mmCIF file of C-alpha atoms in Angstrom:
data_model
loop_
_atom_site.group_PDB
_atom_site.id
_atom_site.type_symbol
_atom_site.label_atom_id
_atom_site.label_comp_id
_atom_site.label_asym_id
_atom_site.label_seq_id
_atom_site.Cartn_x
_atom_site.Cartn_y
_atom_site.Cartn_z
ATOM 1 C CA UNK A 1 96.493 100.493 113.810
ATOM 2 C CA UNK A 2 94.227 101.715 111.211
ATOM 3 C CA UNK A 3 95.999 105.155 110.988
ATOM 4 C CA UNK A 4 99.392 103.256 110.091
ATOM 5 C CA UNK A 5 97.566 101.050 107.506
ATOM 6 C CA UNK A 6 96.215 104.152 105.915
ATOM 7 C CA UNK A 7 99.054 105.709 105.799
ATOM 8 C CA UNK A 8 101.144 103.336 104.159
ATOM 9 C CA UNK A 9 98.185 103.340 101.748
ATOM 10 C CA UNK A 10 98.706 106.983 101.228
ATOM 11 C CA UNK A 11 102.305 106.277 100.872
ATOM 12 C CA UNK A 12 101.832 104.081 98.222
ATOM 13 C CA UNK A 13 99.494 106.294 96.301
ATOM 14 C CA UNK A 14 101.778 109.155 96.274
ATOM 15 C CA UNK A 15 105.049 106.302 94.969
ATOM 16 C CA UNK A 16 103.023 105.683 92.105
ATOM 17 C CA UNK A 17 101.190 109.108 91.432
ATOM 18 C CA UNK A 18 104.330 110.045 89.246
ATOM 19 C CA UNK A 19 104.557 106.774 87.042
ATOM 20 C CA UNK A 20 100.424 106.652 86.604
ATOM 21 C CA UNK A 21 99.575 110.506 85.650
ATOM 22 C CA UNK A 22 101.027 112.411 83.083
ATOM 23 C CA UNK A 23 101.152 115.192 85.343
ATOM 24 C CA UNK A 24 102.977 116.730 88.117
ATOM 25 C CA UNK A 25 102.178 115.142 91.093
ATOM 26 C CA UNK A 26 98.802 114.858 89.338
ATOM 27 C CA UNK A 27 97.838 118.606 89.677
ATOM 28 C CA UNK A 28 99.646 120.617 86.520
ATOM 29 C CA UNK A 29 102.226 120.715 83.811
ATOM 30 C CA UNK A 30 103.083 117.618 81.401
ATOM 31 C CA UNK A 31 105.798 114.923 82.365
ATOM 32 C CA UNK A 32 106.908 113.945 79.130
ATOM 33 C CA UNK A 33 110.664 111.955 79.931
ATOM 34 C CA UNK A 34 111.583 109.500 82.740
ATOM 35 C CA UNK A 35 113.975 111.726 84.604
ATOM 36 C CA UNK A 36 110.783 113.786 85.010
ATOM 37 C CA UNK A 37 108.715 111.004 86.312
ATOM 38 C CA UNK A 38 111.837 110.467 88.962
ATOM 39 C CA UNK A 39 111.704 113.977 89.846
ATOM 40 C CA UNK A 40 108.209 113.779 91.236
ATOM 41 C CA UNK A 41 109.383 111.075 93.861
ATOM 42 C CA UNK A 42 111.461 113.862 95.821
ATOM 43 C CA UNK A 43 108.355 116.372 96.420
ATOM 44 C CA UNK A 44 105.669 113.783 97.084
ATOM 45 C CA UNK A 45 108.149 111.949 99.376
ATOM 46 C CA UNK A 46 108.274 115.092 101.452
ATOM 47 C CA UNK A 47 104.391 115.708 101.367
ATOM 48 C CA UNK A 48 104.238 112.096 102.753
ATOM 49 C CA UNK A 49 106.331 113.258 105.518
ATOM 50 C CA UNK A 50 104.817 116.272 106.369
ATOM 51 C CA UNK A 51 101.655 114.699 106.148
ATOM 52 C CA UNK A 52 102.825 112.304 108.441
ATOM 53 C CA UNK A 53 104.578 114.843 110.897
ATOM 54 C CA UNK A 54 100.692 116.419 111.420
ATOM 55 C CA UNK A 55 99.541 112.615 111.896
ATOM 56 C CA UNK A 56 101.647 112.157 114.721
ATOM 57 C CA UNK A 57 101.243 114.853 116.362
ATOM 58 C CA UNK A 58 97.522 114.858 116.380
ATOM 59 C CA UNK A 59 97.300 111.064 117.441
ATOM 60 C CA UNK A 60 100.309 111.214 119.614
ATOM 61 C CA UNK A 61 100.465 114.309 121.192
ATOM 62 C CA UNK A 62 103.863 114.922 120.317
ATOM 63 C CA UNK A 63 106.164 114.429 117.314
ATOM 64 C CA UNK A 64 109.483 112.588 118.517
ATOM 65 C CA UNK A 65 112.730 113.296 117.332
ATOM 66 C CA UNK A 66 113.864 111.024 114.319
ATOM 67 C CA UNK A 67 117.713 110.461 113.405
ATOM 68 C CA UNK A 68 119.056 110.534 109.732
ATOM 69 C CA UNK A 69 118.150 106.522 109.776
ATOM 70 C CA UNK A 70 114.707 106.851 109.652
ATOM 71 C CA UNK A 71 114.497 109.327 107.068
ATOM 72 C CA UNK A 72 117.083 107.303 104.906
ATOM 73 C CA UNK A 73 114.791 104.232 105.653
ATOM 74 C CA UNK A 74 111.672 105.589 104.831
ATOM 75 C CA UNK A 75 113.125 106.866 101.460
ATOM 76 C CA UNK A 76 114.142 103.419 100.745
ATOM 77 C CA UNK A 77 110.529 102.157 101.735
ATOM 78 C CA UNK A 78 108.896 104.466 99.049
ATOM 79 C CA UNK A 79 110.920 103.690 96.060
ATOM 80 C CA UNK A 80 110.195 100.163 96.945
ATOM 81 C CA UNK A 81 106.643 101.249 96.790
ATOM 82 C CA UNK A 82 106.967 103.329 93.393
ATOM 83 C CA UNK A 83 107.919 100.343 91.697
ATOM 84 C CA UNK A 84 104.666 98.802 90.806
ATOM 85 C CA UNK A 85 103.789 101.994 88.839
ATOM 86 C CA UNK A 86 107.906 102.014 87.300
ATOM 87 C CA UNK A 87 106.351 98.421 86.016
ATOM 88 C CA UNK A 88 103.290 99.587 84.768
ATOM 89 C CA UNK A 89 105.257 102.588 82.575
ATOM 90 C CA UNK A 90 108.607 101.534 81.830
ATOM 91 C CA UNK A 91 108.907 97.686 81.476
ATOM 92 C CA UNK A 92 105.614 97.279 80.087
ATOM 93 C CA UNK A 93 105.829 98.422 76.645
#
């Protein structure tokens, strides 16, 4: 139970790490327009999932096999979560 909570916290930190630093995924480089702030969702979408994947498999023992769904789901779930921080930057001013 804790593991999915933190998770889903982790999930939400990585939505909003685009919209809340002015860099790239926090690391390097400059974000400077909002097409640029969208392009950060893709790459820290997919470090959620790999992150995820190694989760799994160390709590579970296994990873099991997830359709096209769950993916499309869970891409839907973290653009939900990214807009707290699309709040914060865009609407706000």
């Amino acid at each position: 139970m804790l593991t999915k909570f933190l998770y889903l916290v982790l999930m939400v930190f990585m939505a909003n790490l685009g919209w809340i630093s002015d860099k790239w995924l926090g690391i390097a480089g400059t974000i400077n327009q909002l097409w640029q702030r969208f392009a950060v969702l893709l790459p820290a979408y997919f470090i959620t999932l790999v992150i995820a994947y190694f989760v799994e498999q160390l709590v579970m023992g296994q990873v099991w096999p997830q359709g096209w769904e769950f993916y499309s789901i869970t891409l839907c779930l973290f653009l939900v979560f990214s807009f707290p921080g699309f709040v914060y930057r865009v609407l706000w001013k």
